[in-house]
PDB file of C-alpha atoms in Angstrom:
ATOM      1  CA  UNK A 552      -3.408  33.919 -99.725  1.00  0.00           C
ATOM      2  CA  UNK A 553      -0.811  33.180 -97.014  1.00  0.00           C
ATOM      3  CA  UNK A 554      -1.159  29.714 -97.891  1.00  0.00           C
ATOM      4  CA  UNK A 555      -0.563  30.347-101.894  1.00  0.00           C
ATOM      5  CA  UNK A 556       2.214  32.476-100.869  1.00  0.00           C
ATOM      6  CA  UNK A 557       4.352  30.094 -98.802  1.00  0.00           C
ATOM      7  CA  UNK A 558       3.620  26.998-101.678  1.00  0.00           C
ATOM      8  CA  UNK A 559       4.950  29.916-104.796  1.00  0.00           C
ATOM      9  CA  UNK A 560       8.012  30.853-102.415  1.00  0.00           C
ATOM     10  CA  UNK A 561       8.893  27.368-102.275  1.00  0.00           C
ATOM     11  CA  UNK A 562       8.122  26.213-105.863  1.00  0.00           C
ATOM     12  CA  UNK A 563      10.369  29.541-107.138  1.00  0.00           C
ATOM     13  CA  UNK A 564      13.708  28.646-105.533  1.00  0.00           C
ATOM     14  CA  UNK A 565      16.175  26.943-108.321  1.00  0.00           C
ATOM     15  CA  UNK A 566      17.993  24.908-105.094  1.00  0.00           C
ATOM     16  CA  UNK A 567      15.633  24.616-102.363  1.00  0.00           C
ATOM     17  CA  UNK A 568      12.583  22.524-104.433  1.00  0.00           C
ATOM     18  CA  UNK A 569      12.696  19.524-103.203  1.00  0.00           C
ATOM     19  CA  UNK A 570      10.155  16.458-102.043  1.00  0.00           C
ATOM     20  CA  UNK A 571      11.482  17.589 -98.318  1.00  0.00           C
ATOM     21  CA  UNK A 572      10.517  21.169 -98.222  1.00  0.00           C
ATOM     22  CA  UNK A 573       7.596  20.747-100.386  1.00  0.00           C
ATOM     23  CA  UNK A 574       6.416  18.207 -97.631  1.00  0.00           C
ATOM     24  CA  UNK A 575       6.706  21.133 -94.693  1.00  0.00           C
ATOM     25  CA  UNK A 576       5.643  24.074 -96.459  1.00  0.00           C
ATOM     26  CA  UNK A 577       2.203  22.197 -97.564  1.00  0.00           C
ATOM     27  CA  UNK A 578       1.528  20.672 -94.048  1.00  0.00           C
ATOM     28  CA  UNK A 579       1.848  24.579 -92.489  1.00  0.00           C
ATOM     29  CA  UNK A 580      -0.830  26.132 -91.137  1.00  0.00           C
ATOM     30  CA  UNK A 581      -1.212  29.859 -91.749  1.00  0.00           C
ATOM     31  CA  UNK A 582      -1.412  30.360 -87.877  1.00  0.00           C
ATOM     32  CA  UNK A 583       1.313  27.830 -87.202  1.00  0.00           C
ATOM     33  CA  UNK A 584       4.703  28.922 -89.069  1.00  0.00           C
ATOM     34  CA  UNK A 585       7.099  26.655 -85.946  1.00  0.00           C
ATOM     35  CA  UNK A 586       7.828  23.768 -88.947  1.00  0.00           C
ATOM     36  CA  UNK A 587       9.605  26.441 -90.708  1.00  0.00           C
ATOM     37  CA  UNK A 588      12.413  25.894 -88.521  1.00  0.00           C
ATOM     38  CA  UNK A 589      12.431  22.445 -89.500  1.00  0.00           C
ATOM     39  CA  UNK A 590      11.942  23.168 -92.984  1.00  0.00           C
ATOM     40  CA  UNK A 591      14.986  25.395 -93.029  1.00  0.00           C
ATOM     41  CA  UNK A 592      17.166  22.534 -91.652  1.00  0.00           C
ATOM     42  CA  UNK A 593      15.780  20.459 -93.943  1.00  0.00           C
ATOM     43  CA  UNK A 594      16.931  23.150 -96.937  1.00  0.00           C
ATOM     44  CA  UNK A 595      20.279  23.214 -95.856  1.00  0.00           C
ATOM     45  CA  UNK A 596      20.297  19.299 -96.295  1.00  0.00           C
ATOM     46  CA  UNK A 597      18.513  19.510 -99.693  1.00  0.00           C
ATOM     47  CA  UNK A 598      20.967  22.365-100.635  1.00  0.00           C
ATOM     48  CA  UNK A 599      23.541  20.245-100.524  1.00  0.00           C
ATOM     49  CA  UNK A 600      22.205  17.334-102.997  1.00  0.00           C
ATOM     50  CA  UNK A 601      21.341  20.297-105.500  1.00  0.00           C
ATOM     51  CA  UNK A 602      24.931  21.775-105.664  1.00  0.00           C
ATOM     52  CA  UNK A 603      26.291  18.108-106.040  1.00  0.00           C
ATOM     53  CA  UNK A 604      23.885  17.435-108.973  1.00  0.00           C
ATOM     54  CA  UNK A 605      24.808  21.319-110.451  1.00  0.00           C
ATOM     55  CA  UNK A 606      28.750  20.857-109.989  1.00  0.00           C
ATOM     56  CA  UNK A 607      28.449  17.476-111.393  1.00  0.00           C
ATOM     57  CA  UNK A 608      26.951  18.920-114.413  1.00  0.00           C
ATOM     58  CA  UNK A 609      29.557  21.565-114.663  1.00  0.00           C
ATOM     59  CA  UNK A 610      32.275  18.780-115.165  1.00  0.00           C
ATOM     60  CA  UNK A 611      33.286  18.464-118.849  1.00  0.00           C
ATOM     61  CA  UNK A 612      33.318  15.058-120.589  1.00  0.00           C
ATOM     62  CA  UNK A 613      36.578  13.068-120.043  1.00  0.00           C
ATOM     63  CA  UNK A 614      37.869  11.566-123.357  1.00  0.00           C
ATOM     64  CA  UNK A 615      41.547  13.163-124.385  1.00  0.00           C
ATOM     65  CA  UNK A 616      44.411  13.245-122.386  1.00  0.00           C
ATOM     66  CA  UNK A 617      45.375  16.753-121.377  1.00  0.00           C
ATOM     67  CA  UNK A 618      49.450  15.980-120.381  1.00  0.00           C
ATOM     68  CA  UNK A 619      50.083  19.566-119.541  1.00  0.00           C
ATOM     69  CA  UNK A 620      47.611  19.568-116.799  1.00  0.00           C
ATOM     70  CA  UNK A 621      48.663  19.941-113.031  1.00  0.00           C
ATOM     71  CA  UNK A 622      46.671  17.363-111.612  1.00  0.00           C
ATOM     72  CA  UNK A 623      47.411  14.640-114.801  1.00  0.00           C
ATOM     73  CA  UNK A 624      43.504  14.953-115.757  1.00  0.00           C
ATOM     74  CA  UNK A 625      41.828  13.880-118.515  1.00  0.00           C
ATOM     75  CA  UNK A 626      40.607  16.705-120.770  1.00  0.00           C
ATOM     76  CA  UNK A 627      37.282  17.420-122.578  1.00  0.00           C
ATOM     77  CA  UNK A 628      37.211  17.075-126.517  1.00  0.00           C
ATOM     78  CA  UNK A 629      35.929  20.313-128.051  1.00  0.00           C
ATOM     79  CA  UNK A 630      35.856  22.937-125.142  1.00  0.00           C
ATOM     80  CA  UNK A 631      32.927  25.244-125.233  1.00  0.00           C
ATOM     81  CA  UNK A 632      33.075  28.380-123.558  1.00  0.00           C
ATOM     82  CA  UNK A 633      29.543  27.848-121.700  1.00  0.00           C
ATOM     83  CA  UNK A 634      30.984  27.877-117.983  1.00  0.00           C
ATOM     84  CA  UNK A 635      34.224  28.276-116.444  1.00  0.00           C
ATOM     85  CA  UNK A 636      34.873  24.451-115.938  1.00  0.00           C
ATOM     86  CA  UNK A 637      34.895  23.971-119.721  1.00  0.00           C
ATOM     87  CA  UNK A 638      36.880  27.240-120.793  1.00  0.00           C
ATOM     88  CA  UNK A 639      39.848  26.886-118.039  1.00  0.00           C
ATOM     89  CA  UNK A 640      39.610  23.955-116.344  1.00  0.00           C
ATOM     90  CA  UNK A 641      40.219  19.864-116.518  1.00  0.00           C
ATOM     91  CA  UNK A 642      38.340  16.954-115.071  1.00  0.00           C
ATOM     92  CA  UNK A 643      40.034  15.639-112.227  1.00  0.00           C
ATOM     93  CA  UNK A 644      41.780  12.133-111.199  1.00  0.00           C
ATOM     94  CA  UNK A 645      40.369  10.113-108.491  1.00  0.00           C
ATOM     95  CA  UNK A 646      43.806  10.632-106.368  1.00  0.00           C
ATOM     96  CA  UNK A 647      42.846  14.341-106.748  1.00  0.00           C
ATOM     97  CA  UNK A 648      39.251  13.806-105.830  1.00  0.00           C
ATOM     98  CA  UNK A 649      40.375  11.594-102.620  1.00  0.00           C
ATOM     99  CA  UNK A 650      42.603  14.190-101.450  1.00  0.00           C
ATOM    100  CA  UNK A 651      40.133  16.737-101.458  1.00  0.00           C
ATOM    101  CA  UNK A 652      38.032  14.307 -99.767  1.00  0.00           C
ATOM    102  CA  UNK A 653      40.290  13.556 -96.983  1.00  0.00           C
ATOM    103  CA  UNK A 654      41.200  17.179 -96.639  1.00  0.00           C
ATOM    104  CA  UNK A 655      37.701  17.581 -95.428  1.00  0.00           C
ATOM    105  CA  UNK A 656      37.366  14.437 -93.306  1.00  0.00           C
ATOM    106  CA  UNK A 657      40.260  15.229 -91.798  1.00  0.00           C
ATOM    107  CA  UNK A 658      38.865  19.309 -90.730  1.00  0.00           C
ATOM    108  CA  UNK A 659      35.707  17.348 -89.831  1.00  0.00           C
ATOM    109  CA  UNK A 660      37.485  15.158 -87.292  1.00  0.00           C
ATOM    110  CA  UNK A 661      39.941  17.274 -85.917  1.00  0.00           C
ATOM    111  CA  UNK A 662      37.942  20.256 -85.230  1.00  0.00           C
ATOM    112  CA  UNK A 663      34.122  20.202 -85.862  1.00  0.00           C
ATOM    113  CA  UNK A 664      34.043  16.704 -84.004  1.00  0.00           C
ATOM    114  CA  UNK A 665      36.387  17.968 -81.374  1.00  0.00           C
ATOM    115  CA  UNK A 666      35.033  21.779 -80.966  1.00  0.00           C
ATOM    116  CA  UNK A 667      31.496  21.125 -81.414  1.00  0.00           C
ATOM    117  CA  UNK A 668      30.708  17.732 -79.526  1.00  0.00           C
ATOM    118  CA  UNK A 669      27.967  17.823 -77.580  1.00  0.00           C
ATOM    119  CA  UNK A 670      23.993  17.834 -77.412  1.00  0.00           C
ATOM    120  CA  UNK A 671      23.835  21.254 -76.672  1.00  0.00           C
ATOM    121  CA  UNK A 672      26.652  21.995 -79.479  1.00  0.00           C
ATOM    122  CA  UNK A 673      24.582  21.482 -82.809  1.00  0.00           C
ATOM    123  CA  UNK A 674      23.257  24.643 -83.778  1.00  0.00           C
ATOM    124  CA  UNK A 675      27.069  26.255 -83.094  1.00  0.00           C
ATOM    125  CA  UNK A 676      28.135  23.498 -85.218  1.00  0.00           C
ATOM    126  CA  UNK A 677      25.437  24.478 -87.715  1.00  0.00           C
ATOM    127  CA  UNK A 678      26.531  28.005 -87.693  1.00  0.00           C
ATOM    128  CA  UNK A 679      30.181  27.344 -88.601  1.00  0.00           C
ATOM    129  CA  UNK A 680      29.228  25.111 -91.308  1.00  0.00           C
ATOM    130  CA  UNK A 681      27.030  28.019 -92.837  1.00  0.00           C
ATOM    131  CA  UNK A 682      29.814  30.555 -92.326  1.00  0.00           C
ATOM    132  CA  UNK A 683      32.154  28.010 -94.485  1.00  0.00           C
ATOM    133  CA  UNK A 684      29.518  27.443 -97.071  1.00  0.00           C
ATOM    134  CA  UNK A 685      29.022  30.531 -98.303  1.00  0.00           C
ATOM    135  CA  UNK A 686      32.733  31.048 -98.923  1.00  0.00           C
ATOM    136  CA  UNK A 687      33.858  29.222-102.353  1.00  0.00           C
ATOM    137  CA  UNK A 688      30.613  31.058-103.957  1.00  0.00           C
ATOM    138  CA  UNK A 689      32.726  34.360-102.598  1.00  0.00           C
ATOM    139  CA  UNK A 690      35.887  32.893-104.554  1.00  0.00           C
ATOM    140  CA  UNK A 691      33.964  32.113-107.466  1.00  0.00           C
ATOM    141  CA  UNK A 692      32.928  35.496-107.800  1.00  0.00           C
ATOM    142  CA  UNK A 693      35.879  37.506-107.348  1.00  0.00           C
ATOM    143  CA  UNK A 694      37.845  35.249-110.129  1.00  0.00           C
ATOM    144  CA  UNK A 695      34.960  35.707-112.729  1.00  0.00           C
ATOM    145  CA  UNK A 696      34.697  39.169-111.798  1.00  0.00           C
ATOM    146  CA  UNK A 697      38.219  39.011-112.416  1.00  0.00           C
ATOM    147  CA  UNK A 698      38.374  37.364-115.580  1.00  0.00           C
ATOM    148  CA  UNK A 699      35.380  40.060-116.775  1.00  0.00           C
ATOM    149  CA  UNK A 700      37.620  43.270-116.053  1.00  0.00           C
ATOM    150  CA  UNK A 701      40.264  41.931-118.004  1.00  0.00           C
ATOM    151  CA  UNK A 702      38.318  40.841-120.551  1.00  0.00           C
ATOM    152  CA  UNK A 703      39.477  36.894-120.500  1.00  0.00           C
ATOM    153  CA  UNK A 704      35.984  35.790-120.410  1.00  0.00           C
ATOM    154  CA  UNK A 705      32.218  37.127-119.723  1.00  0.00           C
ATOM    155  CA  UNK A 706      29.196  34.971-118.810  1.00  0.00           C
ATOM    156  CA  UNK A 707      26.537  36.580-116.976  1.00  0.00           C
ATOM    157  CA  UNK A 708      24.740  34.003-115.978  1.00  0.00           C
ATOM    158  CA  UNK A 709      27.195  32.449-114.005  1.00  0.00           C
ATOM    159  CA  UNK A 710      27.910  35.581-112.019  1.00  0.00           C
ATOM    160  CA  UNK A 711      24.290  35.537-111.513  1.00  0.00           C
ATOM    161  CA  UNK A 712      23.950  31.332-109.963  1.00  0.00           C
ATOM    162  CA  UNK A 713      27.008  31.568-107.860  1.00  0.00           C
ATOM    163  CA  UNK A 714      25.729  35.000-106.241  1.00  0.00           C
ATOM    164  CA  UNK A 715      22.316  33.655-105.890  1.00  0.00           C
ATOM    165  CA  UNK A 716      24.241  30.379-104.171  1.00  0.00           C
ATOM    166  CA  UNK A 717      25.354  32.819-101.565  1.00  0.00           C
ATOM    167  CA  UNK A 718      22.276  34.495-101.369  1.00  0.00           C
ATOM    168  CA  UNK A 719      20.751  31.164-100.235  1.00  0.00           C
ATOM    169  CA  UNK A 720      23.503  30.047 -97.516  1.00  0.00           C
ATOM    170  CA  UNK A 721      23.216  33.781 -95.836  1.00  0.00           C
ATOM    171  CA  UNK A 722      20.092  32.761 -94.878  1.00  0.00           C
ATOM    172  CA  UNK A 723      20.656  29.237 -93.593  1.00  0.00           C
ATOM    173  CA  UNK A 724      23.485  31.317 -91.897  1.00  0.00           C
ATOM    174  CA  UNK A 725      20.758  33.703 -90.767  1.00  0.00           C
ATOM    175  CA  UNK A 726      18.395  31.223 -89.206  1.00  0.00           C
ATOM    176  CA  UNK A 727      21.042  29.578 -87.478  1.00  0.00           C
ATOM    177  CA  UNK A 728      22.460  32.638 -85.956  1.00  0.00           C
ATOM    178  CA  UNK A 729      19.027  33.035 -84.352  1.00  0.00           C
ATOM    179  CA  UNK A 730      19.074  29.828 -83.348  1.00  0.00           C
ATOM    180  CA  UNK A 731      21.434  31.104 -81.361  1.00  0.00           C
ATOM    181  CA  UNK A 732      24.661  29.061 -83.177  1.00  0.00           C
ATOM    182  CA  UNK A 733      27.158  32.285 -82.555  1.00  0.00           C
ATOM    183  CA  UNK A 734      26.352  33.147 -79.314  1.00  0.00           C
ATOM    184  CA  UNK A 735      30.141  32.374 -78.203  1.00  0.00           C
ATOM    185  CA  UNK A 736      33.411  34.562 -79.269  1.00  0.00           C
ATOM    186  CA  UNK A 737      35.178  31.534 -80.009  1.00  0.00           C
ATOM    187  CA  UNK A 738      32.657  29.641 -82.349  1.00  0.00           C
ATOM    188  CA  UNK A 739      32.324  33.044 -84.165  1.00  0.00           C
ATOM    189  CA  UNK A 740      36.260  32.991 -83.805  1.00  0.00           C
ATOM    190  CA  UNK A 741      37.141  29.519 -85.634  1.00  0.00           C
ATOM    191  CA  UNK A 742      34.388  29.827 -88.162  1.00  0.00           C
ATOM    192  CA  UNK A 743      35.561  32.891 -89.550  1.00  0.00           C
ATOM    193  CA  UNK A 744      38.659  32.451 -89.819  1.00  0.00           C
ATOM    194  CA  UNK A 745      38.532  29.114 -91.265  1.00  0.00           C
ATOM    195  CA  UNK A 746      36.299  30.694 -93.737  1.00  0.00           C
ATOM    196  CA  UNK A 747      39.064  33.293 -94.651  1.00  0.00           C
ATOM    197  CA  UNK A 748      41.575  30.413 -95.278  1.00  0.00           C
ATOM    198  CA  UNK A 749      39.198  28.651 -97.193  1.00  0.00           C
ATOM    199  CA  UNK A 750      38.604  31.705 -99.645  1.00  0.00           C
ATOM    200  CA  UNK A 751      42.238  32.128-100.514  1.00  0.00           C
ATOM    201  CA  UNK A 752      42.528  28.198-101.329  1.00  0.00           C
ATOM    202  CA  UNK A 753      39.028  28.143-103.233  1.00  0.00           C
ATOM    203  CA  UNK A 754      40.456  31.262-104.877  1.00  0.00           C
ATOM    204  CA  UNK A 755      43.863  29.441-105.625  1.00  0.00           C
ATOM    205  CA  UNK A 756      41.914  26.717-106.598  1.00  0.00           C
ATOM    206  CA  UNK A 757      39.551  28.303-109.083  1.00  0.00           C
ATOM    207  CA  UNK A 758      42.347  30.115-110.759  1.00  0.00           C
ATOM    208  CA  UNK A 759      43.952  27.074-111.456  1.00  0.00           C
ATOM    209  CA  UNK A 760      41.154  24.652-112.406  1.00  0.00           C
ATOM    210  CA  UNK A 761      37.723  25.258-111.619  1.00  0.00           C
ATOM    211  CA  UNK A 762      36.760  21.402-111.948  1.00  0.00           C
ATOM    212  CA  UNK A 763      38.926  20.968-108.783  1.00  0.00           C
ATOM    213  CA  UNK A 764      37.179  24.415-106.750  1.00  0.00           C
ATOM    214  CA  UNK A 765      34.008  22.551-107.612  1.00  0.00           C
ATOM    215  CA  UNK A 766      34.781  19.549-106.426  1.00  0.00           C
ATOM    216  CA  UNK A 767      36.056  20.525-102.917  1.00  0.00           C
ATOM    217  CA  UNK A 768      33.010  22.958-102.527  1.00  0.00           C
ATOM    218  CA  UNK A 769      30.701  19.332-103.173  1.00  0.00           C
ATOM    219  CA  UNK A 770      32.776  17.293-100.306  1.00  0.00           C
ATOM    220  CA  UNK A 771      32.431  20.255 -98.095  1.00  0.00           C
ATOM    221  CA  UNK A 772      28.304  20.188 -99.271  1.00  0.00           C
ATOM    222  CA  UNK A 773      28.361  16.699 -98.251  1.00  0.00           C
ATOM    223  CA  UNK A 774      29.597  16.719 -94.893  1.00  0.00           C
ATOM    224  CA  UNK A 775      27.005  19.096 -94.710  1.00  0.00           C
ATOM    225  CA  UNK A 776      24.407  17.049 -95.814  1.00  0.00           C
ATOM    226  CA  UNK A 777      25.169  14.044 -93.479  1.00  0.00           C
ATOM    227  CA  UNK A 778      24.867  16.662 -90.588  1.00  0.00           C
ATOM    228  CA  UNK A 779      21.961  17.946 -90.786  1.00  0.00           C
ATOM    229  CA  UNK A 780      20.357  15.192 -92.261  1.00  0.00           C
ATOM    230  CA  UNK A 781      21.680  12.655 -89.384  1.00  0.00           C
ATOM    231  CA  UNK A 782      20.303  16.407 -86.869  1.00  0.00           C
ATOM    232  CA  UNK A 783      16.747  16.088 -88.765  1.00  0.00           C
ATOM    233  CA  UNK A 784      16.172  12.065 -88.665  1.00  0.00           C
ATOM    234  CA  UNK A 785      16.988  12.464 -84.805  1.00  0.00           C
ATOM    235  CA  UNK A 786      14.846  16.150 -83.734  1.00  0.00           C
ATOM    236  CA  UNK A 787      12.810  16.528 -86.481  1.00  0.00           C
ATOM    237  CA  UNK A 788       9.151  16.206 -84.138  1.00  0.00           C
ATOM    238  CA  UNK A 789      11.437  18.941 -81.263  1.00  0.00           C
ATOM    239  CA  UNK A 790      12.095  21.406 -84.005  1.00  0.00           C
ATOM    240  CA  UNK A 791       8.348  21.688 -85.457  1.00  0.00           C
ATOM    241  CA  UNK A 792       7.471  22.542 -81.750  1.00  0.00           C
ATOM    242  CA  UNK A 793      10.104  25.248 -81.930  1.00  0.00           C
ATOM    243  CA  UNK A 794       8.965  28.635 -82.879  1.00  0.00           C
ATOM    244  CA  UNK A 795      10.229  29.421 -86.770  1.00  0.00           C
ATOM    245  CA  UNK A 796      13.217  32.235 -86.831  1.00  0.00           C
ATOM    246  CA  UNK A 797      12.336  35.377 -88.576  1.00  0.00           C
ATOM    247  CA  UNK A 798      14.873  34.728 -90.905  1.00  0.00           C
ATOM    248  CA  UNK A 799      13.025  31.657 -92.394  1.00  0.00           C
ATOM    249  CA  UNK A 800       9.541  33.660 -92.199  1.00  0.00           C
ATOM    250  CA  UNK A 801      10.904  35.847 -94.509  1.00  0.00           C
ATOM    251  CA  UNK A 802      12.926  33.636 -96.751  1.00  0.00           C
ATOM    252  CA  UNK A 803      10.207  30.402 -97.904  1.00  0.00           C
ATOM    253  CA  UNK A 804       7.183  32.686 -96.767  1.00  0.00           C
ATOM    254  CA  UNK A 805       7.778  36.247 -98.009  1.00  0.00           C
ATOM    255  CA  UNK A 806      10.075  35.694-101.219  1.00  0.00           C
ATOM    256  CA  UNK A 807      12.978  36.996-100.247  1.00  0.00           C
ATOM    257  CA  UNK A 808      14.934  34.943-102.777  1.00  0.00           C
ATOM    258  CA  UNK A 809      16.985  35.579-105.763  1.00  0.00           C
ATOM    259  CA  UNK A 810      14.906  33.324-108.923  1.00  0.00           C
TER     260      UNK A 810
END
């Protein structure tokens, strides 16, 4: 029963399926839960691929040119009002795109590079990165929420993804926290505040053009994705050894998920 238990709370999360965790979760034992830890690592990694595939999807298609628009996009022909990329925003130009980009190299190597070096470093790096991701699905909300009490615009569902989006990253933030990633004043320090910063910009952002939120939230998700994923090829044997954190028992074995 454990065993049908752990393969259903894996095959019901909308970000998390993927070949990776599938692969963990169906070589675990029932007595022997210590790959969860690597299966967690190996979500946040995975997490990041899915919310590049969803934002990418969110983008409306480029064909007319939209003059008015801040960042000289290109704009959709024949808007729909199914998400908030489509209703206020424009599709971005590649200058825009690359400075987002850089904006996040350059955080990377000036701070997480800089602050975090170190073998002994990784899971406080971890942590800050998990602190940061959950913010832009923070932003997200409070604009549509918002746009709802004023009555500029009212879709449910997307309410419902982006909260379930930062349902997810609390508990990669969880597990690393047991980990032991915030251990030190000053990692708990930096992360939090540069996630406050980054919540009035993603806030800024999404007010302005959604497209562009998106897109900055997807760099971010791919930094994020060549950490752990550089962290997994390179420990993945030393974290199966490791005893799974409680967080990640009760995450991809007991359900505790938003579907």
């Amino acid at each position: 029963q454990k065993q049908r238990n752990k393969q259903q709370a894996t095959s019901t999360s909308h970000i998390l399926l993927t070949t990776k965790i599938q692969y963990y979760t169906s070589t675990m034992m029932p007595n022997n839960r210590s790959v969860l830890l690597a299966a967690g690592l190996a979500a946040c990694v995975n997490h990041a691929t899915a919310f590049s595939n969803s934002a990418i999807s969110l983008r409306p298609p480029t064909t007319a040119v939209h003059t008015s628009s801040l960042f000289a996009s290109v704009a959709p022909d024949g808007r729909s009002d199914n998400n908030p990329s489509t209703k206020f925003g424009s599709p971005l130009s590649d200058s825009i795109k690359d400075v987002n980009r850089f904006g996040v190299g350059f955080l990377k190597s000036t701070i997480f590079d800089t602050v975090f070096a170190g073998e002994d470093r990784d899971f406080a790096r971890f942590y800050a990165l998990e602190t940061i991701a959950r913010v832009p699905y923070f932003s997200y909300l409070s604009v549509l929420h918002l746009y709802e009490t004023l009555g500029k615009w009212r879709r449910a569902k997307y309410l419902k993804l982006h909260f379930a989006e930062s349902w997810n990253e609390l508990h990669h933030l969880l597990i690393m926290e047991e980990l032991g990633g915030s251990e030190r004043f000053f990692d708990r320090f930096l992360a939090q505040h540069i996630a406050l910063g980054y919540y009035a910009v993603v806030i800024v952002l999404y007010l302005i053009n959604p497209v562009e939120a998106y897109n900055l939230n997807e760099d971010v998700e791919e930094h994020a994705f060549s950490t752990y994923d550089t962290y997994l090829k390179e420990n993945g044997e030393k974290l199966k050894l490791m005893p799974a954190p409680q967080a990640a028992i009760d995450y991809y074995v007991e359900g505790d998920m938003v579907s």
